mmCIF file of C-alpha atoms in Angstrom:
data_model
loop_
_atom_site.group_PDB
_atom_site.id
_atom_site.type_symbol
_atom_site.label_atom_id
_atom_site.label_comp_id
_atom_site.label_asym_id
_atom_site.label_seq_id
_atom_site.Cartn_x
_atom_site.Cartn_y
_atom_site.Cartn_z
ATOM 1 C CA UNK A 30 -13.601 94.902 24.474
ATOM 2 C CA UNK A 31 -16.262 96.880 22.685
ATOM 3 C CA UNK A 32 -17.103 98.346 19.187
ATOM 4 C CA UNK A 33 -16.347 94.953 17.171
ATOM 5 C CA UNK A 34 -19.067 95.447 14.520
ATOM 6 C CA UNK A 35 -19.271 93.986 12.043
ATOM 7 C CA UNK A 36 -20.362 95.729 8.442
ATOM 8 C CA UNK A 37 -20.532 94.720 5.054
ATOM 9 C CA UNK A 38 -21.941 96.690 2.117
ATOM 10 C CA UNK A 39 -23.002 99.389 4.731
ATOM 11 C CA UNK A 40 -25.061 96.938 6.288
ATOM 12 C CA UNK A 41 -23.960 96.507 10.629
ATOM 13 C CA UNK A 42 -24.291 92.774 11.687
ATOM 14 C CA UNK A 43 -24.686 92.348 15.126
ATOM 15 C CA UNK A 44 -24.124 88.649 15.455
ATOM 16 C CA UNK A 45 -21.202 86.956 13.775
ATOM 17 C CA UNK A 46 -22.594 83.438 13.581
ATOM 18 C CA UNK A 47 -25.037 83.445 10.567
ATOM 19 C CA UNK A 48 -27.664 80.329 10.701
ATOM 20 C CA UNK A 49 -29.960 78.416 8.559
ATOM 21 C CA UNK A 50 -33.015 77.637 8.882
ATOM 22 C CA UNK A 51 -33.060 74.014 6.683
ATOM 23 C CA UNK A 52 -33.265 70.282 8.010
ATOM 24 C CA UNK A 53 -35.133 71.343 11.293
ATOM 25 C CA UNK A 54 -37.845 69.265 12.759
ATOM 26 C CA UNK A 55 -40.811 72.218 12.287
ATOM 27 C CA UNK A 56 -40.860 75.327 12.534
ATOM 28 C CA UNK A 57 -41.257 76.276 16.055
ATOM 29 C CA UNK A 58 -37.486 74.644 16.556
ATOM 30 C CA UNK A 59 -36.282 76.281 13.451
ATOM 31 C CA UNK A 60 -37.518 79.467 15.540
ATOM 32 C CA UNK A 61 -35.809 77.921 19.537
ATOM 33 C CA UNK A 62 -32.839 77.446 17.684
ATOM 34 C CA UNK A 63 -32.262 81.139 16.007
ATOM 35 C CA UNK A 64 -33.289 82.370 18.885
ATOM 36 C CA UNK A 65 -30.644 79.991 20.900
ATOM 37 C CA UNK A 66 -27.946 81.183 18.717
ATOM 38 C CA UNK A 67 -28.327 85.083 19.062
ATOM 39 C CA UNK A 68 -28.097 85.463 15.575
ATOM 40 C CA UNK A 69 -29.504 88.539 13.395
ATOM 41 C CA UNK A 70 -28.776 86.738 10.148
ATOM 42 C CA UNK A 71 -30.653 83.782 8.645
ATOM 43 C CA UNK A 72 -30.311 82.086 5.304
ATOM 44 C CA UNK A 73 -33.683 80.795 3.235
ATOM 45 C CA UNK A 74 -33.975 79.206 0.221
ATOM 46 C CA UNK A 75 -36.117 80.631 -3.013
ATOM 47 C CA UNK A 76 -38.594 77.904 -3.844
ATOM 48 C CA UNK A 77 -41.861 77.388 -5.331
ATOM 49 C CA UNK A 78 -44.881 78.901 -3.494
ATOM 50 C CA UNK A 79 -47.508 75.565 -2.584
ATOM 51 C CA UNK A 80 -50.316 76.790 -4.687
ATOM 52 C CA UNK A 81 -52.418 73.381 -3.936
ATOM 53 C CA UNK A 82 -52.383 73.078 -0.244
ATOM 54 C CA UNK A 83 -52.286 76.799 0.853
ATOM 55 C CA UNK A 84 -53.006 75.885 4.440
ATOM 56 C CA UNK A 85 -49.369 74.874 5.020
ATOM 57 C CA UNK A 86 -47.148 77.741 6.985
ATOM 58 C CA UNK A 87 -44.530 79.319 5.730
ATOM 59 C CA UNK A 88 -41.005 80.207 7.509
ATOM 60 C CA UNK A 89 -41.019 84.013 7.298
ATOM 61 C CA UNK A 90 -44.268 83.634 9.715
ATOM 62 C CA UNK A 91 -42.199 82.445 12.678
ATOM 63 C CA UNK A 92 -38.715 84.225 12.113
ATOM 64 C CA UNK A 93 -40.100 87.882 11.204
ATOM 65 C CA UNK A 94 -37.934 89.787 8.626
ATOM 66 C CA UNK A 95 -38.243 92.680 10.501
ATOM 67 C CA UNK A 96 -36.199 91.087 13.511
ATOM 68 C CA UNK A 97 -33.479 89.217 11.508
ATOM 69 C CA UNK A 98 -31.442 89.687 8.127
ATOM 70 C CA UNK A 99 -32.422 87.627 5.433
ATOM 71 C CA UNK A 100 -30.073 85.993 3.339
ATOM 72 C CA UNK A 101 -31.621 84.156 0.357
ATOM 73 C CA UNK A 102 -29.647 81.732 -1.192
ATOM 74 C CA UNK A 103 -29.540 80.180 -4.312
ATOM 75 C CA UNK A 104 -28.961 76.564 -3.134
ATOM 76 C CA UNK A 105 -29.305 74.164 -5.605
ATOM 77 C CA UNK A 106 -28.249 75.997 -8.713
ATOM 78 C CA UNK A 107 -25.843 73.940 -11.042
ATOM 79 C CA UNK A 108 -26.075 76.442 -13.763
ATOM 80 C CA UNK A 109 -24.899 80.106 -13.992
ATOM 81 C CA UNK A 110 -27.923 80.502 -15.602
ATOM 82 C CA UNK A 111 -30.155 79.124 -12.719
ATOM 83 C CA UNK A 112 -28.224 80.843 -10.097
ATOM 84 C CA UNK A 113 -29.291 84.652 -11.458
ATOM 85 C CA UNK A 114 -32.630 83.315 -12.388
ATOM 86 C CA UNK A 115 -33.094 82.482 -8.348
ATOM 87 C CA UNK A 116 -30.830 85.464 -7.095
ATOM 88 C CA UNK A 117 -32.948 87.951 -9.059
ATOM 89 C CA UNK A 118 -36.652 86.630 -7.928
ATOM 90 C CA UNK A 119 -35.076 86.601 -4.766
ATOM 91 C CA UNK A 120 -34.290 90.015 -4.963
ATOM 92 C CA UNK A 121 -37.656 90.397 -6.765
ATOM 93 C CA UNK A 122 -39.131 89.443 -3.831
ATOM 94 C CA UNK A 123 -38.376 92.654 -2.039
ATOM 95 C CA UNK A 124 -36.930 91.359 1.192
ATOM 96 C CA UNK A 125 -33.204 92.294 0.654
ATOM 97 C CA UNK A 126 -30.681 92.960 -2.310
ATOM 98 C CA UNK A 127 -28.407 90.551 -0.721
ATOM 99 C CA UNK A 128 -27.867 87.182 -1.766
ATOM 100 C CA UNK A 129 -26.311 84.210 -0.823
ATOM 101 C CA UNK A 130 -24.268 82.866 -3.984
ATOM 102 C CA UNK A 131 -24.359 79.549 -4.208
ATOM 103 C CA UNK A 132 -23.500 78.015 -7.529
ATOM 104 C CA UNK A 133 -23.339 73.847 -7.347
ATOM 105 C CA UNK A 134 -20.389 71.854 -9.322
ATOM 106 C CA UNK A 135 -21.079 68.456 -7.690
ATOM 107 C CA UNK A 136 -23.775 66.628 -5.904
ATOM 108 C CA UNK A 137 -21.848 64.224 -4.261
ATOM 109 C CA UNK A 138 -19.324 66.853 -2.905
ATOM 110 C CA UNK A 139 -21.715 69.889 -3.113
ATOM 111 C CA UNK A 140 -17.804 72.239 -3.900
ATOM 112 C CA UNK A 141 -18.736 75.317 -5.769
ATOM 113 C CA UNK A 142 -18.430 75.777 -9.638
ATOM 114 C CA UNK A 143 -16.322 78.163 -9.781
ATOM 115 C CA UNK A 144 -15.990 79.662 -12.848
ATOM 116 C CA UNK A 145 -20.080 79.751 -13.083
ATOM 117 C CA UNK A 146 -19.533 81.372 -9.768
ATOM 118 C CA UNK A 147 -17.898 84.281 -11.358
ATOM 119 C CA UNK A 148 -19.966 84.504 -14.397
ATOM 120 C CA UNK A 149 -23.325 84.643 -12.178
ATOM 121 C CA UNK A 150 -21.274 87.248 -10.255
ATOM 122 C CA UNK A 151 -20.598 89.380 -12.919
ATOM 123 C CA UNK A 152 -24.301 89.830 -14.002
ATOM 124 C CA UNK A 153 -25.907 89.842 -10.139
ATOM 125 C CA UNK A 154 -23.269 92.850 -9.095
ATOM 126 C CA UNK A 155 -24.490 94.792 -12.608
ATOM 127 C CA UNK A 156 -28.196 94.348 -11.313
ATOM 128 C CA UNK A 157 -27.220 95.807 -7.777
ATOM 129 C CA UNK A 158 -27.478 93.082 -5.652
ATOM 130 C CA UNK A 159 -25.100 92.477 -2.898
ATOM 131 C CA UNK A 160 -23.375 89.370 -3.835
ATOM 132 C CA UNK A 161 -21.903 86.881 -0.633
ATOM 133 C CA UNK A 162 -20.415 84.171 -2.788
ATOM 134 C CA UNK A 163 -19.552 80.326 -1.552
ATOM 135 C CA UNK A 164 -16.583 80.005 -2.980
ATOM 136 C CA UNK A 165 -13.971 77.175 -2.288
ATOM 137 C CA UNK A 166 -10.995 77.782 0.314
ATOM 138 C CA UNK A 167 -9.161 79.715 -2.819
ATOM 139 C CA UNK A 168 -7.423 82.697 -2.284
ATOM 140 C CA UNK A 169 -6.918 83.233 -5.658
ATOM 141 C CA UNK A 170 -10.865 82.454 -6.886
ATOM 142 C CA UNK A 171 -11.220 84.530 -3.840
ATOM 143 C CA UNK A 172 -9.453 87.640 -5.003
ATOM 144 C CA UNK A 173 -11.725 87.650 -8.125
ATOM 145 C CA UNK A 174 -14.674 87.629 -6.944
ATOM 146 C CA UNK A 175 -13.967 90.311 -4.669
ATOM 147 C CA UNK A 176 -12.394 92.492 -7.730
ATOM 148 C CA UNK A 177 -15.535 91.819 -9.470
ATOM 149 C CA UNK A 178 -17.380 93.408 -6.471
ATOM 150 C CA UNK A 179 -18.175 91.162 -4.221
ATOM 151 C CA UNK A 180 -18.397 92.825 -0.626
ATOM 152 C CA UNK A 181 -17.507 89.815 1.536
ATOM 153 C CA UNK A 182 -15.975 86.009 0.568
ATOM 154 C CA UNK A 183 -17.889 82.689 1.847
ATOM 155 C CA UNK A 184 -15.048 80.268 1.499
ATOM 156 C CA UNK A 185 -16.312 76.677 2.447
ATOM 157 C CA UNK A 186 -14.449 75.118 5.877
ATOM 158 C CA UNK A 187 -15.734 71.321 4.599
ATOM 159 C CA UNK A 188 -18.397 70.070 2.365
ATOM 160 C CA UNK A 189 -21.659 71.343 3.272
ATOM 161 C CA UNK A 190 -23.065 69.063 6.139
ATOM 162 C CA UNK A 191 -19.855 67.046 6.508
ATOM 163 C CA UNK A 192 -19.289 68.412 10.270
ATOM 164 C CA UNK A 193 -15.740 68.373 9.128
ATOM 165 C CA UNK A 194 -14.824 71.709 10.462
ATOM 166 C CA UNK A 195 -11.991 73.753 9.043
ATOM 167 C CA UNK A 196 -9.780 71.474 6.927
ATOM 168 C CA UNK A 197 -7.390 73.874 5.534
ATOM 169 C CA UNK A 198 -7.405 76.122 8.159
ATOM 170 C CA UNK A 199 -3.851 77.462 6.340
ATOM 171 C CA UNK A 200 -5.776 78.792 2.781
ATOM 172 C CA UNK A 201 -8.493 80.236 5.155
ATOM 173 C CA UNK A 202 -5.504 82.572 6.600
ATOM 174 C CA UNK A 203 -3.973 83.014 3.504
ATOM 175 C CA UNK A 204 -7.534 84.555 2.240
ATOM 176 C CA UNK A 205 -7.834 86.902 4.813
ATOM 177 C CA UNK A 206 -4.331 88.644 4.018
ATOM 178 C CA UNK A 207 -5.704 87.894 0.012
ATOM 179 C CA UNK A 208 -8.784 90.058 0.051
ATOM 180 C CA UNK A 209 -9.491 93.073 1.957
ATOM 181 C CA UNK A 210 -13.259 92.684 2.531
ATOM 182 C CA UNK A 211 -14.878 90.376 5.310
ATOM 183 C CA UNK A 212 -13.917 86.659 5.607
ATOM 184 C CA UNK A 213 -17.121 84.542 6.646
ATOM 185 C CA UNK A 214 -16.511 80.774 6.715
ATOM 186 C CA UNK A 215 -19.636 78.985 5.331
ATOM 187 C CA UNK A 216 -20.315 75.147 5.972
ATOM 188 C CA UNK A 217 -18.454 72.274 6.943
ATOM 189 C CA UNK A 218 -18.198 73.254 10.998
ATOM 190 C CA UNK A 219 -19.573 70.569 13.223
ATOM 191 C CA UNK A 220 -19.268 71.976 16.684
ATOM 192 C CA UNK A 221 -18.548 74.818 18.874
ATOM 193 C CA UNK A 222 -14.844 74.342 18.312
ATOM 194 C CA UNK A 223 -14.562 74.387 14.847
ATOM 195 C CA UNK A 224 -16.496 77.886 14.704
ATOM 196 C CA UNK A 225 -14.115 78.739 17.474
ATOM 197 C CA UNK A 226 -11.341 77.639 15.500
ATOM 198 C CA UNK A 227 -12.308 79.788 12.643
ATOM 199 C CA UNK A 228 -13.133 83.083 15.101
ATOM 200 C CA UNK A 229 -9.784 82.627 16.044
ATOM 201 C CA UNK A 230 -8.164 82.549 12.780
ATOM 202 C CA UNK A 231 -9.260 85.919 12.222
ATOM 203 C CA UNK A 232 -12.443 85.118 10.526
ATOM 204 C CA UNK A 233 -15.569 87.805 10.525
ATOM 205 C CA UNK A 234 -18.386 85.610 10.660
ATOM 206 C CA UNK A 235 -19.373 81.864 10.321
ATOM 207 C CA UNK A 236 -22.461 80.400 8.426
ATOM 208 C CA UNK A 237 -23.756 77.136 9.276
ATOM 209 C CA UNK A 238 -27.013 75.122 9.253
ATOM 210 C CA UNK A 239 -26.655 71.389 9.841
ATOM 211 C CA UNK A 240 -24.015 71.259 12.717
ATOM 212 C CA UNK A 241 -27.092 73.042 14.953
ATOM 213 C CA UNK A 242 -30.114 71.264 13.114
ATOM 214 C CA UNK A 243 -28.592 67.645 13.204
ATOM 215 C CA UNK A 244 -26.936 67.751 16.606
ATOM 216 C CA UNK A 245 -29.374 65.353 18.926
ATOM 217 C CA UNK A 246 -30.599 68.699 20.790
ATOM 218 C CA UNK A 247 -30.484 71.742 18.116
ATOM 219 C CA UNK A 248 -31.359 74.188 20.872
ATOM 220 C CA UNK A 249 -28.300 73.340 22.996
ATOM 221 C CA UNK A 250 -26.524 73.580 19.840
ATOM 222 C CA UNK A 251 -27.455 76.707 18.816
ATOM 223 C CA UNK A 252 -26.150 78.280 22.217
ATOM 224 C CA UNK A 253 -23.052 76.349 22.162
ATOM 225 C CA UNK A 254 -22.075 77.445 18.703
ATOM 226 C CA UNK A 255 -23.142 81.376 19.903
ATOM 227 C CA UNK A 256 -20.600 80.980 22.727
ATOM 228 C CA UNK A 257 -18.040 79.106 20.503
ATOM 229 C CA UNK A 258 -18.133 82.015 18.110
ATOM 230 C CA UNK A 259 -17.854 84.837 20.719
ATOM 231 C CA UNK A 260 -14.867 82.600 22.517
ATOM 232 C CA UNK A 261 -13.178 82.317 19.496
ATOM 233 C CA UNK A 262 -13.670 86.415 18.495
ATOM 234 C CA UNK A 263 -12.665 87.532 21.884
ATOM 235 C CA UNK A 264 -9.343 85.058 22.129
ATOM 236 C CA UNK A 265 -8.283 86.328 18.591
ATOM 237 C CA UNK A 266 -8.608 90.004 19.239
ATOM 238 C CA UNK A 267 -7.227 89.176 22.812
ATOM 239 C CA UNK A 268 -3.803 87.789 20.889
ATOM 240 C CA UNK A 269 -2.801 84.458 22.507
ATOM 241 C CA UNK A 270 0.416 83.424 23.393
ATOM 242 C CA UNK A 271 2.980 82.091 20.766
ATOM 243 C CA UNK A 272 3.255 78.451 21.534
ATOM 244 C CA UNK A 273 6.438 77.038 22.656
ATOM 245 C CA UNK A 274 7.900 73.705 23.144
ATOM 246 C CA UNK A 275 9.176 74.037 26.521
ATOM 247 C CA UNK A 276 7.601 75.319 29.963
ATOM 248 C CA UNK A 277 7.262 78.569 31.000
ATOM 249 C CA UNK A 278 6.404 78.914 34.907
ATOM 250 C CA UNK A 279 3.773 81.127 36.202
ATOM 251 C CA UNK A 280 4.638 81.284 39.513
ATOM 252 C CA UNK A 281 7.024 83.758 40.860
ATOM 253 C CA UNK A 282 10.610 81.926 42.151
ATOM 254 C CA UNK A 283 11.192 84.529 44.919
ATOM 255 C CA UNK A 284 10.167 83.622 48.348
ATOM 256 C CA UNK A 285 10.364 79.675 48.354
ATOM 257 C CA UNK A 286 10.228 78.372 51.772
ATOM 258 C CA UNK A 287 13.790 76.804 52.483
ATOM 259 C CA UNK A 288 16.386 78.990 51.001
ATOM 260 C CA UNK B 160 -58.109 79.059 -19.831
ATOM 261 C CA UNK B 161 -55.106 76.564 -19.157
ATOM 262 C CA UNK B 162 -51.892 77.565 -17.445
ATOM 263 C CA UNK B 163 -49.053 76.663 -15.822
ATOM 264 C CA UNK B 164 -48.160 77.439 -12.661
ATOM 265 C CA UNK B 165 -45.389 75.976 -10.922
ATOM 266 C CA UNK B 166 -45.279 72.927 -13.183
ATOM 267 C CA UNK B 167 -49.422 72.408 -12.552
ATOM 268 C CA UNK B 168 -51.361 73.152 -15.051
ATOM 269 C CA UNK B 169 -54.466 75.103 -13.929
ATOM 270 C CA UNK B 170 -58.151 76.369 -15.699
ATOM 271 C CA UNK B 171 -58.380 80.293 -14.391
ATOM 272 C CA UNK B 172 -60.493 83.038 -15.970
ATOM 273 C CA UNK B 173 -59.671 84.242 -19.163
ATOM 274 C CA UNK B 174 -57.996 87.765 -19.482
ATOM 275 C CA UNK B 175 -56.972 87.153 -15.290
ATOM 276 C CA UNK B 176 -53.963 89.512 -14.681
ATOM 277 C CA UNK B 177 -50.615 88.219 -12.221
ATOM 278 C CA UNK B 178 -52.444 89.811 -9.045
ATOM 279 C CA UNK B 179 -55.946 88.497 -10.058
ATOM 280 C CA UNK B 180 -54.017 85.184 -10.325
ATOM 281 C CA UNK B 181 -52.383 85.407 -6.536
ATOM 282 C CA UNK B 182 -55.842 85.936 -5.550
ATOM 283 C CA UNK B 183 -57.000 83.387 -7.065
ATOM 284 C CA UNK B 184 -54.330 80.952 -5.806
ATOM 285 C CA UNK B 185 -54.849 82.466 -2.407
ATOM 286 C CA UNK B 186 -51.089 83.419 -2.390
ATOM 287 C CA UNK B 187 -50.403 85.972 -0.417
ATOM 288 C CA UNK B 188 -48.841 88.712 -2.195
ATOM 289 C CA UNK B 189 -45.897 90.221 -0.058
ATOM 290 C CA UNK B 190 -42.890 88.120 -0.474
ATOM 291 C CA UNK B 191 -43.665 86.847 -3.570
ATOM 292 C CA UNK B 192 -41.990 86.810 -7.057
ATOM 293 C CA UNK B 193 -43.487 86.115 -10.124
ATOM 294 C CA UNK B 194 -41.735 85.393 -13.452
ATOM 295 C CA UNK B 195 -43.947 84.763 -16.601
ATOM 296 C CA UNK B 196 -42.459 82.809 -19.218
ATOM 297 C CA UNK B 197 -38.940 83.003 -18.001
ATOM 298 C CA UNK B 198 -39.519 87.175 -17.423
ATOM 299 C CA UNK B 199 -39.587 88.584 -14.107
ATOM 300 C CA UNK B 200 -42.852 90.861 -13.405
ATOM 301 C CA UNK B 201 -42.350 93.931 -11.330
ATOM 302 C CA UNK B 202 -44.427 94.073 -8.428
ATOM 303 C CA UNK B 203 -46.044 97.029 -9.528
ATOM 304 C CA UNK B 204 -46.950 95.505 -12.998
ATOM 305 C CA UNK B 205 -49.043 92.928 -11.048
ATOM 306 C CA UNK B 206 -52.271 94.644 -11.607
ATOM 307 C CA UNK B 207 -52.033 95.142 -15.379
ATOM 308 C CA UNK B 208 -49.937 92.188 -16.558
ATOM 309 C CA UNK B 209 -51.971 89.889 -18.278
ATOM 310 C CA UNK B 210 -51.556 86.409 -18.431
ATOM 311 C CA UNK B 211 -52.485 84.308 -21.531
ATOM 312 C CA UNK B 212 -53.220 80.827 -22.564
ATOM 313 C CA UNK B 213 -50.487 78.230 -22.309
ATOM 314 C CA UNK B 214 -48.844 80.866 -20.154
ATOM 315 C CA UNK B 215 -45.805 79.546 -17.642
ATOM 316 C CA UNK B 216 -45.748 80.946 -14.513
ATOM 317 C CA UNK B 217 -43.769 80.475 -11.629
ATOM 318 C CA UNK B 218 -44.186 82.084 -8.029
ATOM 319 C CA UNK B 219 -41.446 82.061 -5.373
ATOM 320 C CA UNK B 220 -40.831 82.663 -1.738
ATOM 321 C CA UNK B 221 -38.267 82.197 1.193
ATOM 322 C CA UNK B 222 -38.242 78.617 2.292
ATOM 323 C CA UNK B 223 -36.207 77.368 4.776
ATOM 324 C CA UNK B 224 -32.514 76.392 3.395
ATOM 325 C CA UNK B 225 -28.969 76.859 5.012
ATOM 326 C CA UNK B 226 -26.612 76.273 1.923
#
């Protein structure tokens, strides 16, 4: 099965599990692990350059923008306001027009605000960028934001860094026949069968950070989750079999010994 | 003079423009964003935008983040 690429807003992703690059031990693992994973696309935040101690290194020296697609995001916004302040420096920055939408309700729950969500949208789409919002698992907050010009959805699978995995694995499928633009689950998954899970639900892509940087061997991880992710893309566009409550044999009945 | 710069305050040279001040920070420039009292400068206006007393600057880059 070839030609399963992946575009959105013109742009071709070769890799359909999306990583992050926070909570890793340094940056030489942060680097093992993308590299584990087979990703092209890697989430950053936009934060304060260390103007006192200029000795320390920064991120983009190990994973080289060049190589990988970077996906700046604006975690830790709880404000509309503080979302396009961040998307737009980001963009500023003159890596990439796309961002990664992030607009904070709650810091217990991390769930997206999401009627700042669409405001920042509004204003971020005007300015050009390419807007990849985390939304909640909303088909209906989803449908907005893509009407508003958003050219993918993020919807959450579980609070970020739960390790939940999917938990409403029926709004995720209601989403996809919602909008008409690229599904990409983002946060929540725990393991190589939860992005599975998603894959095979029909989803485009999945984003995740902590299930690879907190697992005891991130490395490991990171390969699991790439095979998890290609598993569950193949067995969806395979089709499996409906599921039934009695057995079906697979043997053929002619040419038993003793009859 | 007295700025700040990322919530330090700082003494630079008087009359120093946004790419004097990367300089002078030792920030390199490529990858950076600069905003100046809540307004973004262009990259291109680094060389002639001139930064004043009490000024408030902040300068941004990719760190590493997942969500």
């Amino acid at each position: 099965m070839t030609d399963d690429k992946l575009v959105i807003a013109g742009i071709e992703f070769r890799s359909r599990l999306w990583v992050g690059t926070g909570k890793y031990k340094d940056f030489a693992e942060t680097k093992k692990a993308i590299e584990a994973s087979g990703t092209d696309v890697v989430t950053v935040s936009v934060r304060r350059v260390n103007i006192i101690d200029r000795s320390k290194e920064n991120l983009l020296d190990y994973i080289d923008p060049r190589k990988y697609k970077i996906l700046p995001n604006t975690a830790g916004c709880y404000t509309a306001k503080d979302a396009i302040r961040t998307a737009m420096l980001a963009a500023e920055a003159g890596i990439t027009k796309l961002v990664k939408l992030e607009v904070i309700g709650d810091d217990k729950t991390l769930f997206p605000d999401n009627e700042a969500l669409l405001e920042a949208t509004k204003v971020l789409v005007k300015e050009g960028l390419i807007v990849l919002p985390y939304v909640s698992d909303d088909p209906i907050m989803a449908k907005k934001l893509v009407d508003l010009g958003c050219p993918a959805v993020m919807p959450l699978a579980a609070p970020i860094g739960s390790g939940l995995g999917i938990r409403n694995p029926y709004n995720i499928r209601i989403i996809m026949e919602t909008v008409k633009v690229p599904v990409v689950v983002d946060a929540g998954v725990g393991t190589a069968s939860d992005v599975a899970l998603a894959m095979e639900l029909g989803c485009d892509a999945v984003l995740l950070n902590t299930a690879i940087a907190g697992a005891r061997d991130p490395i490991a991880m990171a390969e699991a989750m790439r095979y998890g992710v290609l598993a569950g893309r193949l067995a969806y566009r395979a089709g499996r079999i409906p599921k039934k409550l009695y057995a079906t044999a697979s043997s053929p009945l002619e040419g038993m010994i003793g009859n | 003079m007295m700025i700040t710069c990322n919530g330090e305050k700082k003494t630079v040279p008087d009359g120093i423009t946004v790419q004097g001040l990367l300089e002078f920070l030792k920030v390199q420039q490529e990858r950076v964003a600069v905003e100046l009292n809540l307004e973004i400068v262009k990259k291109d206006k680094f060389g002639t935008t001139a930064i004043k007393e009490d000024d408030n600057l902040e300068v941004v880059s990719f760190m590493q983040g997942g969500s």
